[in-house]
XYZ file of C-alpha atoms in Angstrom:
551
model
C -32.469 -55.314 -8.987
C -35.544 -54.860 -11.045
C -38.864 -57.050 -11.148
C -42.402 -57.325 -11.934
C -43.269 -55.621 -8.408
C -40.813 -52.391 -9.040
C -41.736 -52.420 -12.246
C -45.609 -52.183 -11.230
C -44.508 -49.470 -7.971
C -42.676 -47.713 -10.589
C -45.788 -47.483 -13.328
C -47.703 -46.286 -10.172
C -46.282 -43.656 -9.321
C -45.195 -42.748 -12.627
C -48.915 -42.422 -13.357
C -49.536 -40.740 -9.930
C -47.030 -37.561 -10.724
C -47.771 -38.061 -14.467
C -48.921 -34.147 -15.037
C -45.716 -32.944 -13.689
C -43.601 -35.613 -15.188
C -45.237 -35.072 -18.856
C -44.501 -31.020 -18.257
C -41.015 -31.570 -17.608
C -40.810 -34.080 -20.598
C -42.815 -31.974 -22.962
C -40.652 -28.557 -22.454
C -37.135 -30.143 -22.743
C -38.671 -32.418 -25.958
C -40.421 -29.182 -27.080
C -38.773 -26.225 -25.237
C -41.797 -25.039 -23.973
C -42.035 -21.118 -22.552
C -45.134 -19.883 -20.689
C -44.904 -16.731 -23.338
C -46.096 -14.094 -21.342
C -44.959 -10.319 -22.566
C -43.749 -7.222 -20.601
C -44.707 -4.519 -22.703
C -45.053 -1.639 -20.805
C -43.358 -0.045 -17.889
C -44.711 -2.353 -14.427
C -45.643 -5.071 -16.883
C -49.187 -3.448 -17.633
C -51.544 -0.504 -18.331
C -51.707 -0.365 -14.034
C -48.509 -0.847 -13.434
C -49.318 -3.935 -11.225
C -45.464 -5.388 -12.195
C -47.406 -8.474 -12.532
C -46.142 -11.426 -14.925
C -48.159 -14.697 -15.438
C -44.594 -16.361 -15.768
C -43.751 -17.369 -12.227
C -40.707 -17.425 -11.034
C -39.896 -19.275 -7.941
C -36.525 -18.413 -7.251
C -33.807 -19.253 -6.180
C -32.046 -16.968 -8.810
C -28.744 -17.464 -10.973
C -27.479 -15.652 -13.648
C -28.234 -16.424 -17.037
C -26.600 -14.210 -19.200
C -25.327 -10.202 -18.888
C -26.062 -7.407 -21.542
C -23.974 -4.443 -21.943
C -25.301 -1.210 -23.720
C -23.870 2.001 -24.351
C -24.622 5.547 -23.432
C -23.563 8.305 -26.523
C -21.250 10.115 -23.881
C -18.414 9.760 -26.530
C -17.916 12.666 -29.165
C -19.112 15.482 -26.835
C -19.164 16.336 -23.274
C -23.244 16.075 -20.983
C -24.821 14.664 -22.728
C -26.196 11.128 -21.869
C -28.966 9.254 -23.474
C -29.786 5.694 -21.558
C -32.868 3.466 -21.165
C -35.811 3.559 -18.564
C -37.348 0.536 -19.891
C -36.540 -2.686 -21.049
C -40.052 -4.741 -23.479
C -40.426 -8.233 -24.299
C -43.087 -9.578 -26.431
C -43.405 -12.734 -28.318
C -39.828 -13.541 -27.144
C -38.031 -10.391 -28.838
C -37.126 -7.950 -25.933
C -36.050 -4.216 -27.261
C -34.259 -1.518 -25.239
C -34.052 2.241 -26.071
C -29.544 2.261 -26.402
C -27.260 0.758 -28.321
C -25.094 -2.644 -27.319
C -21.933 -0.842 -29.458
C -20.261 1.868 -28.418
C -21.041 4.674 -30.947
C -19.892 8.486 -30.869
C -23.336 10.412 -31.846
C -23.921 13.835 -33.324
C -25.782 15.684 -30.527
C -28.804 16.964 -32.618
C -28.376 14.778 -35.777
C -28.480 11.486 -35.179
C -31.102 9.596 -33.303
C -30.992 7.114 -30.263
C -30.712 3.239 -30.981
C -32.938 0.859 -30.334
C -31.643 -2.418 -30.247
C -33.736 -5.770 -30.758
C -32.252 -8.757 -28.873
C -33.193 -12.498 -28.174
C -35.110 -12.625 -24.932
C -33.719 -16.041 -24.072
C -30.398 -16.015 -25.448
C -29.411 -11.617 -25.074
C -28.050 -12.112 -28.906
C -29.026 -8.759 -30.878
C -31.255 -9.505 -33.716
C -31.617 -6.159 -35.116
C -31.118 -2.467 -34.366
C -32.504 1.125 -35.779
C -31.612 4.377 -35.040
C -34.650 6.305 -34.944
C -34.798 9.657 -36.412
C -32.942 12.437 -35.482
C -31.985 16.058 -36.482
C -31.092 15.148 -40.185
C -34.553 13.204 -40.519
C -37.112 14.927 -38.537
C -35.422 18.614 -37.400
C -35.256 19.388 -33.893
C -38.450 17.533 -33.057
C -37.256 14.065 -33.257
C -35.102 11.941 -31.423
C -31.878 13.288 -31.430
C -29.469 13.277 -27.907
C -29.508 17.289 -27.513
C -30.567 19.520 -24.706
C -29.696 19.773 -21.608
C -29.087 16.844 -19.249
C -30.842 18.985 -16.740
C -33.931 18.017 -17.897
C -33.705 14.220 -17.873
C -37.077 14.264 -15.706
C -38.731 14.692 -18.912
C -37.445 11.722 -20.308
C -35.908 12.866 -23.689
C -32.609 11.040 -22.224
C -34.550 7.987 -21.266
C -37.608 8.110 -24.060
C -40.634 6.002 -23.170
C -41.471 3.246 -24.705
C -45.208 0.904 -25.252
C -45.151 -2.329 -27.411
C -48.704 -2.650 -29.061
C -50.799 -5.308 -29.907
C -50.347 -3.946 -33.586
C -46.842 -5.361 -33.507
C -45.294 -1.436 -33.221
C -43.450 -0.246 -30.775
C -44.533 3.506 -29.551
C -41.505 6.258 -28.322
C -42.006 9.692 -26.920
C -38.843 11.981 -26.444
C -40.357 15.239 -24.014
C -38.260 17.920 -23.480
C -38.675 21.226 -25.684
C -38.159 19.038 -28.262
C -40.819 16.564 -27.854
C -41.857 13.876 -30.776
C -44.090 10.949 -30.422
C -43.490 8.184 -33.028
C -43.532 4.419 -33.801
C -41.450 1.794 -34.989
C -42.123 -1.376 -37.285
C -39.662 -4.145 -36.544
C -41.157 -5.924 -39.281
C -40.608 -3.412 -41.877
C -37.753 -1.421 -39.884
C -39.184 1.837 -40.393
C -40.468 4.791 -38.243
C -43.489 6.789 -38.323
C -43.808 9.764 -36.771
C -47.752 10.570 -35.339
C -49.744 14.049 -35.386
C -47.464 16.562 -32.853
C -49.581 17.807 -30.508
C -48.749 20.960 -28.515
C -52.107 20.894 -26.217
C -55.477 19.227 -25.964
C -57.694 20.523 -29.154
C -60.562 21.640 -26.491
C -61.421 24.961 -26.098
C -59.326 26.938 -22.898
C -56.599 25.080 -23.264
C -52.968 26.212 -24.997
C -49.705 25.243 -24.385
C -45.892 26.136 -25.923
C -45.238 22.494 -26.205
C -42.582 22.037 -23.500
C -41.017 20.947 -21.379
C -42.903 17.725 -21.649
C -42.561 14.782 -20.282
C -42.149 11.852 -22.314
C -44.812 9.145 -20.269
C -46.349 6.959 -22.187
C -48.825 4.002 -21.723
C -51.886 2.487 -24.060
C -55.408 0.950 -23.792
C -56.461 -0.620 -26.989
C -56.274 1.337 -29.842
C -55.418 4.501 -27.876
C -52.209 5.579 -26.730
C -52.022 7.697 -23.474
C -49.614 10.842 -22.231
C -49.458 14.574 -21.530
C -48.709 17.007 -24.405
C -47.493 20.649 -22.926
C -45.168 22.116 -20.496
C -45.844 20.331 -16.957
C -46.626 24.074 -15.301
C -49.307 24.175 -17.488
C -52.786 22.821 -17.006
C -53.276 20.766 -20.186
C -54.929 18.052 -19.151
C -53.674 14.642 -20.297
C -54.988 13.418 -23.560
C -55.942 9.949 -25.341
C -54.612 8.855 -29.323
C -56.503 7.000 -31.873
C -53.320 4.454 -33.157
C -56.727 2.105 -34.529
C -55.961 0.309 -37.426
C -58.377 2.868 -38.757
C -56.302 5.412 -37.978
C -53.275 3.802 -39.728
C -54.984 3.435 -42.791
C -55.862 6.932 -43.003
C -52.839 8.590 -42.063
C -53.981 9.891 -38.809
C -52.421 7.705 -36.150
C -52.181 9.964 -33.274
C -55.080 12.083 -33.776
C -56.645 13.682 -30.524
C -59.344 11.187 -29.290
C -60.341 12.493 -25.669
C -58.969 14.620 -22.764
C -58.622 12.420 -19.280
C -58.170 15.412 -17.301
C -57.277 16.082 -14.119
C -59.123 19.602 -14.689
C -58.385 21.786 -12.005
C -60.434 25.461 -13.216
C -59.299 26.961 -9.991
C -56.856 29.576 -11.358
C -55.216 29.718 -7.585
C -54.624 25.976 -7.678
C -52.917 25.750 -10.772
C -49.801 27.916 -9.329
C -47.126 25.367 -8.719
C -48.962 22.767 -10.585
C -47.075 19.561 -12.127
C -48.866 17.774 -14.344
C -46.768 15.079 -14.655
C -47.887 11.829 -12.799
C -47.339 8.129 -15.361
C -51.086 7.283 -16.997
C -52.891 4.211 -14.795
C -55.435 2.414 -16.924
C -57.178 -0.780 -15.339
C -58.212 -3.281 -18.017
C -61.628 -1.735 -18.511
C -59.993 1.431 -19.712
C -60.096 3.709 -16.586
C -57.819 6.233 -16.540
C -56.420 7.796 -13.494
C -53.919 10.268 -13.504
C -52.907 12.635 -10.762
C -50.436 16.465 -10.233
C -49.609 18.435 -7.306
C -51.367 21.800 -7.180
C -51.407 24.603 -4.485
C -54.279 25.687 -2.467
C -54.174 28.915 -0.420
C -50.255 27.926 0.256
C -51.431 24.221 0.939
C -50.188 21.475 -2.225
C -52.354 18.961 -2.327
C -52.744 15.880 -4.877
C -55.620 16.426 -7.510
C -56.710 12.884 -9.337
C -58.960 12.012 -11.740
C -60.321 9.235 -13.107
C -61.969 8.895 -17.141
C -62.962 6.317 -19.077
C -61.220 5.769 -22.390
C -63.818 4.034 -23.965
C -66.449 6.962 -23.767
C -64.638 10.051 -22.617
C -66.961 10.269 -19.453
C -64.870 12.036 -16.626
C -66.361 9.188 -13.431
C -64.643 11.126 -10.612
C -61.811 13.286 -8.848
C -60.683 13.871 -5.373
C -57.989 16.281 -4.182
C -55.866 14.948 -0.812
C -53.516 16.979 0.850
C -49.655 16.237 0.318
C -46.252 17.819 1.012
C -43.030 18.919 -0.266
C -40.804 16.390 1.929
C -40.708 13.598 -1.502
C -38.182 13.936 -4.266
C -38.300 16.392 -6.841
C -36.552 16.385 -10.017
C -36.705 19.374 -12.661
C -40.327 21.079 -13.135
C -41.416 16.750 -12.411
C -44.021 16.400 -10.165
C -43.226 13.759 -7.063
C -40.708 11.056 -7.587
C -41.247 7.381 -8.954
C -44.151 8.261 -10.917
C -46.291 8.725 -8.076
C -46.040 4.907 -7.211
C -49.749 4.713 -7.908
C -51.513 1.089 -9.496
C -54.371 0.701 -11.080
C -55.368 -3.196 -10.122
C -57.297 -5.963 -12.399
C -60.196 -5.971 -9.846
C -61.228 -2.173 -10.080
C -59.171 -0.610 -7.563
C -56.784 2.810 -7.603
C -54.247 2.753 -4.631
C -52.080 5.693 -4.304
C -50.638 7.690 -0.914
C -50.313 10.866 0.227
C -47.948 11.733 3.057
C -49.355 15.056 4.713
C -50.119 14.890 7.531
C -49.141 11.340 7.608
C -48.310 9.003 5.057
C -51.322 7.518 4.332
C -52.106 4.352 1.602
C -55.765 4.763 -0.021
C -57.536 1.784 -1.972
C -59.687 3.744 -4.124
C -63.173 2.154 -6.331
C -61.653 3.103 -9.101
C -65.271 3.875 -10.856
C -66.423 5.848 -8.250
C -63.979 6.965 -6.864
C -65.141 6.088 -3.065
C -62.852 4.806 -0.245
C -62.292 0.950 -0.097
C -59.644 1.438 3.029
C -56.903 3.486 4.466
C -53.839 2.630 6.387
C -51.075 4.304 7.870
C -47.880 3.278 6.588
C -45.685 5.331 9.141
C -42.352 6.578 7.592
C -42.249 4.247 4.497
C -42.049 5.533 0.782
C -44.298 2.337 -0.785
C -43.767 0.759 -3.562
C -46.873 -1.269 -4.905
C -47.839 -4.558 -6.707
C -51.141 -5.888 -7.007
C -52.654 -9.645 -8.239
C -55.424 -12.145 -7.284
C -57.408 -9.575 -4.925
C -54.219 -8.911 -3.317
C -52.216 -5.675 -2.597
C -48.299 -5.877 -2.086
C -46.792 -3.147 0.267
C -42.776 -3.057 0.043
C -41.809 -0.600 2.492
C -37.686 0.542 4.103
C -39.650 -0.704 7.069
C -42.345 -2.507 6.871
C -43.923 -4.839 4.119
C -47.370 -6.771 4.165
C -49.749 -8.463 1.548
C -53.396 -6.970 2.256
C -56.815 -8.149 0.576
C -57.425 -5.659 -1.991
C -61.153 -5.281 -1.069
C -60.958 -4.702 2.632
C -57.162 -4.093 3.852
C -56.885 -6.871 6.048
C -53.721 -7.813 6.276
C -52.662 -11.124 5.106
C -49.154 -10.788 6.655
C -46.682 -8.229 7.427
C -42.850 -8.108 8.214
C -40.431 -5.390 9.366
C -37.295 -5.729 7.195
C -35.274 -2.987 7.545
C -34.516 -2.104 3.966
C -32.485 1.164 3.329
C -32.524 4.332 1.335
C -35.719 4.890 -0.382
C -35.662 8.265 -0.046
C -37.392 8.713 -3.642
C -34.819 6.933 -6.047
C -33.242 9.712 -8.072
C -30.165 10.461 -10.076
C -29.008 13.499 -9.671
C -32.254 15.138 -11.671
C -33.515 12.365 -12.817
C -36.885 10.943 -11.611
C -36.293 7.241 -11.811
C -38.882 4.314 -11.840
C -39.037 2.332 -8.815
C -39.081 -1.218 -10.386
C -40.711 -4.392 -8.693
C -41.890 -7.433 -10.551
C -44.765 -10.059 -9.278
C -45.371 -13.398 -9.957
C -47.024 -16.128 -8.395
C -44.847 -17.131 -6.212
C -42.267 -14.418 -5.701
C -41.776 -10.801 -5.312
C -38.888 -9.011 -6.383
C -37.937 -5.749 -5.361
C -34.313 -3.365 -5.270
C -33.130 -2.687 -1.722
C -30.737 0.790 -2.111
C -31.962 3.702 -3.634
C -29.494 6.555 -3.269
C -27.012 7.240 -5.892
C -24.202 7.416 -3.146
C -25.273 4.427 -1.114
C -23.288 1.075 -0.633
C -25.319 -1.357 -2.056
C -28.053 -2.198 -3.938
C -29.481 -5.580 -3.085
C -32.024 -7.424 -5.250
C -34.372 -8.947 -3.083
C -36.900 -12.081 -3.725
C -39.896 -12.612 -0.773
C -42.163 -15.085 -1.181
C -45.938 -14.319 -1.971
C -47.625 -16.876 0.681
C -46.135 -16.076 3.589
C -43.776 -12.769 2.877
C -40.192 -14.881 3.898
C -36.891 -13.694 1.868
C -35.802 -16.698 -0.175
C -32.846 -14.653 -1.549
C -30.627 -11.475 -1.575
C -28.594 -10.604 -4.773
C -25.639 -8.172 -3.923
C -25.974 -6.458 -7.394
C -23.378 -3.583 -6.855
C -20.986 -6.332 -5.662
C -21.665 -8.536 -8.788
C -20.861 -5.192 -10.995
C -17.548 -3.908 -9.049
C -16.117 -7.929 -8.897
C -16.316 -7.746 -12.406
C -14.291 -4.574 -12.957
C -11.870 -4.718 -9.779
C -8.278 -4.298 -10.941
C -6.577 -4.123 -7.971
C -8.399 -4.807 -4.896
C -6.673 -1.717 -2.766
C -7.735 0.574 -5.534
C -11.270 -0.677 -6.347
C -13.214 -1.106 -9.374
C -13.342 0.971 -12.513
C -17.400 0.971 -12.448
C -19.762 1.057 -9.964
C -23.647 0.688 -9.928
C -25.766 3.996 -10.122
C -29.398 2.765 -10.120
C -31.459 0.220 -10.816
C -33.549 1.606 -14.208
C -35.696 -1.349 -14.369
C -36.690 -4.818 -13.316
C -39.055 -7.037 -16.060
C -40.159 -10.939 -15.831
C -40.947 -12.874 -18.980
C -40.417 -16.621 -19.954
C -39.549 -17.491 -17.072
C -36.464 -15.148 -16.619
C -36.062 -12.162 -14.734
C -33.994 -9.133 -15.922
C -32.676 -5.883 -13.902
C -31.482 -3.216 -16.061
C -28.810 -1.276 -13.683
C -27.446 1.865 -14.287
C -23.503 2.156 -14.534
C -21.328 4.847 -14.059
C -17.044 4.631 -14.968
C -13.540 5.881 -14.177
C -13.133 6.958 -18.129
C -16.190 8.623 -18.107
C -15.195 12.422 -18.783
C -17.868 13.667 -17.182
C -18.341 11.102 -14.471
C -19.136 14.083 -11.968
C -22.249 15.507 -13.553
C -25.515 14.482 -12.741
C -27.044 11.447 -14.476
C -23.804 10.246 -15.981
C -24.159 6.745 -16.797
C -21.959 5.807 -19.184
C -23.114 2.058 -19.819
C -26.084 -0.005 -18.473
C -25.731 -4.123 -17.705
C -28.963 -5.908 -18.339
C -28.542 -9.132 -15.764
C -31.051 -12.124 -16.878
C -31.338 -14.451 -14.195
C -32.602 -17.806 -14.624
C -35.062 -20.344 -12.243
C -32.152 -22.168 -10.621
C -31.868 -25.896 -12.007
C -32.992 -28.449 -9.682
C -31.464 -32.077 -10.750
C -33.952 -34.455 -12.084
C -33.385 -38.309 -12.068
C -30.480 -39.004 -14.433
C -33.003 -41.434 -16.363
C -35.010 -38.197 -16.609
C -35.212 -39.224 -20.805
C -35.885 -43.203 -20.294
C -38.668 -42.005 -17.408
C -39.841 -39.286 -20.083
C -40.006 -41.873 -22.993
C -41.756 -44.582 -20.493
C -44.246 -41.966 -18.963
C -45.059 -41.081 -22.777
C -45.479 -44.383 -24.058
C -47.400 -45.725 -20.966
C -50.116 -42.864 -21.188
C -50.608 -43.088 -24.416
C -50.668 -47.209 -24.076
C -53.621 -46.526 -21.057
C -55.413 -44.087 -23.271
C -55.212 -46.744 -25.923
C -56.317 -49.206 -24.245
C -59.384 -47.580 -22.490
């Protein structure tokens, strides 16, 4: 029964919780989305996998994306995407959601342009291949051997221009961009080498990383056993205007004029820029029969080489074809000036790095783990197969630490193929793929809370691929999980791009055979609200706006 004194309870504590209340009204009246993008691989220039879009967790699944590798029409060759980008609520993902039989060197890969929220396609382009732009351009050809440098699984940036930036490596490199608002592609200036004197290069086998600062767009031109040093673009408006997007703007290094140390060198480490515009990128070289990890750190904005160190490392990581270590090197670049990166000879050993100078912030021994990093708020985020801890970016202290025994990282690779190993921050959560090997049984996705490092939830995400395909239970499923390719958080949602691999495939066998991939969006579970969430909306409204009215 209802009176004056419930009534006045009610008002009370309607006003009390009124901020949450009027958020809760205001996004289902409005539909309301936080808006935060994903447009580069790990979320950002460093690679922190940080998104400003929290999500708490517990997951379920929203909606599931299927895409399509160009396997069809002729036999090893496989083109499928390393990256999925969302910005301003379009997402885009280098394959095509139709299955399509492609003309090895003629046609180009698709792109296809889908709803964020919903997964509906919106638009899709095939960008140029043999028939457009000759061998250097984005058709499917070459060897699946040399997946490592990415021509299978082309790179992708989204810019603040609105364009979205490809590179294909391989001998057949090309570095381009797309307008979604015009649907057209513009290839930038091909460049074999760094324009500086004592350096020349035959143009491949490159690899195909790609990241941006600004009006400059970041990778490696020349074969990765050469010692071209990474290079920054000018994609300025400027540049547009004049026809010269993708001039040479400035060399980042490393520079390694030791002739020795440059036998066995791989140049081939994914650009970290912090938001000032520090650059750090790292290879393996050899020393007197010892390889050792040479870094170096410039700054985009003036050129300036600030520093470079050289730490001894080993052979005992993943390798794929002429790549240098597995993962891209794992390595962050933080929003509160610090490099962290690891080296695992004699030990494996994290360093926290000023990332102007250069000099030691900490150290710590990690034991037998393979880390995979995240960094936010001053804090570092250690995922190891055993161990895992938040630290304080500044001094190391550790802020908690668990030993989980999480399997197989053992340098999460497919067959050749180098793959990205994906983790996504927010607030509240942490998200990370347990599995790594290509013939292990599972791979779990894995959500740990930020505050105090507890698992609020395990996702069997090989079981949620085989359940779908199982004909007979006795006999199995028709497709099984490969790898995880990627892992992205945006409005809210969280996506996992996964790797598949079939029975029809013809050349299921071969190395890097995926023959579809299944993006997953997973949703913030629902929690019920009050049944009279609308009449409590409407009153908490009107009675605000009556008190604001009043005073």
């Amino acid at each position: 029964m209802i009176n004056a004194n419930n009534v006045n309870y009610v008002s009370y504590m309607v006003l009390r919780r009124a901020p949450r209340i009027l958020f809760v009204c205001l996004a289902l009246f409005a539909g309301i989305a936080s808006g935060s993008d994903w447009t580069g691989v790990g979320g950002d220039a460093g690679m922190t996998k940080y998104s400003a879009d929290n999500v708490a967790g517990p997951l379920e699944l929203g909606y599931a994306k299927r895409f399509y590798s160009p396997f069809t029409g002729f036999a090893g060759f496989y083109h499928y995407s390393s990256q999925v980008l969302i910005k301003d609520g379009a997402a885009a993902v280098f394959n095509n959601d139709v299955a399509k039989s492609y003309r090895n060197w003629n046609d180009g890969m698709t792109m296809t342009l889908f709803d964020w929220s919903s997964g509906v396609t919106t638009s899709k382009t095939d960008a140029p291949g043999g028939d457009q732009w000759g061998n250097f351009s984005f058709h499917i050809g070459e060897s699946v051997q040399e997946v490592d440098s990415h021509h299978n699984t082309a790179s992708m940036v989204w810019g603040d221009d609105g364009r979205i930036y490809a590179r294909r490596g391989g001998d057949h490199y090309v570095t381009a961009a797309y307008d979604p608002a015009a649907g057209t592609w513009t290839k930038l200036t091909r460049l074999l080498h760094s324009p500086s004197p004592g350096f020349s290069s035959w143009g491949g086998d490159t690899t195909a990383f790609l990241n941006r600062w600004q009006d400059q767009l970041v990778y490696r031109p020349g074969d990765t056993r050469n010692y071209t040093p990474y290079i920054g673009t000018d994609i300025s408006s400027t540049a547009w205007e004049n026809g010269t997007q993708g001039d040479w703007k400035t060399d980042i290094g490393p520079f390694v004029a030791d002739a020795e140390a440059r036998t066995g060198m791989r140049y081939s480490d994914y650009p970290k820029i912090n938001p000032d515009g520090i650059a750090v990128v790292a290879g393996r070289i050899t020393v007197a029969g010892v390889n050792k990890t040479a870094i170096q750190a410039t700054s985009l904005a003036t050129g300036e080489k600030l520093w470079s160190a050289q730490y001894n490392d080993s052979d005992s990581r993943t390798w794929g074809f002429y790549t240098s270590l597995a993962d891209y090197w794992r390595y962050i670049a933080t929003d509160n000036g610090t490099f962290v990166t690891y080296t695992d000879a004699p030990t494996r050993t994290l360093r926290a790095l000023n990332i102007t100078t250069g000099v030691s912030k900490w150290t710590k021994d990690i034991g037998s783990d393979h880390p995979a990093l995240a960094s936010h708020g001053n804090f570092v985020y250690i995922i190891g197969d055993t161990q895992q801890m938040k630290v304080n970016e500044q001094t190391g202290e550790v802020v908690w630490s668990h030993n989980n025994p999480f399997q197989g990282d053992y340098g999460y690779k497919n067959g050749l193929d180098v793959i990205y190993r994906p983790m996504a921050l927010t607030d509240d959560t942490i998200w990370f793929i347990d599995g790594s090997e290509i013939s292990g049984t599972h791979h779990n996705l894995v959500g740990m809370r930020t505050s105090d490092g507890q698992i609020i939830q395990i996702i069997d995400l090989a079981a949620m691929v085989t359940e779908r395909t199982t004909i007979i239970p006795i006999f199995g499923a028709v497709e099984h999980i490969a790898a995880v390719n990627d892992l992205v958080v945006a409005d809210g949602k969280l996506g996992v791009l996964l790797g598949i691999r079939s029975w029809y495939d013809p050349n299921g066998g071969s190395d890097n055979a995926l023959v579809y991939q299944d993006l997953f969006v997973f949703d913030v579970a629902q929690v019920p609200e009050p049944a009279s969430l609308a009449l409590l909306c409407g009153g908490t409204i009107g009675l605000m706006l009556r008190r604001r009215k009043q005073s």
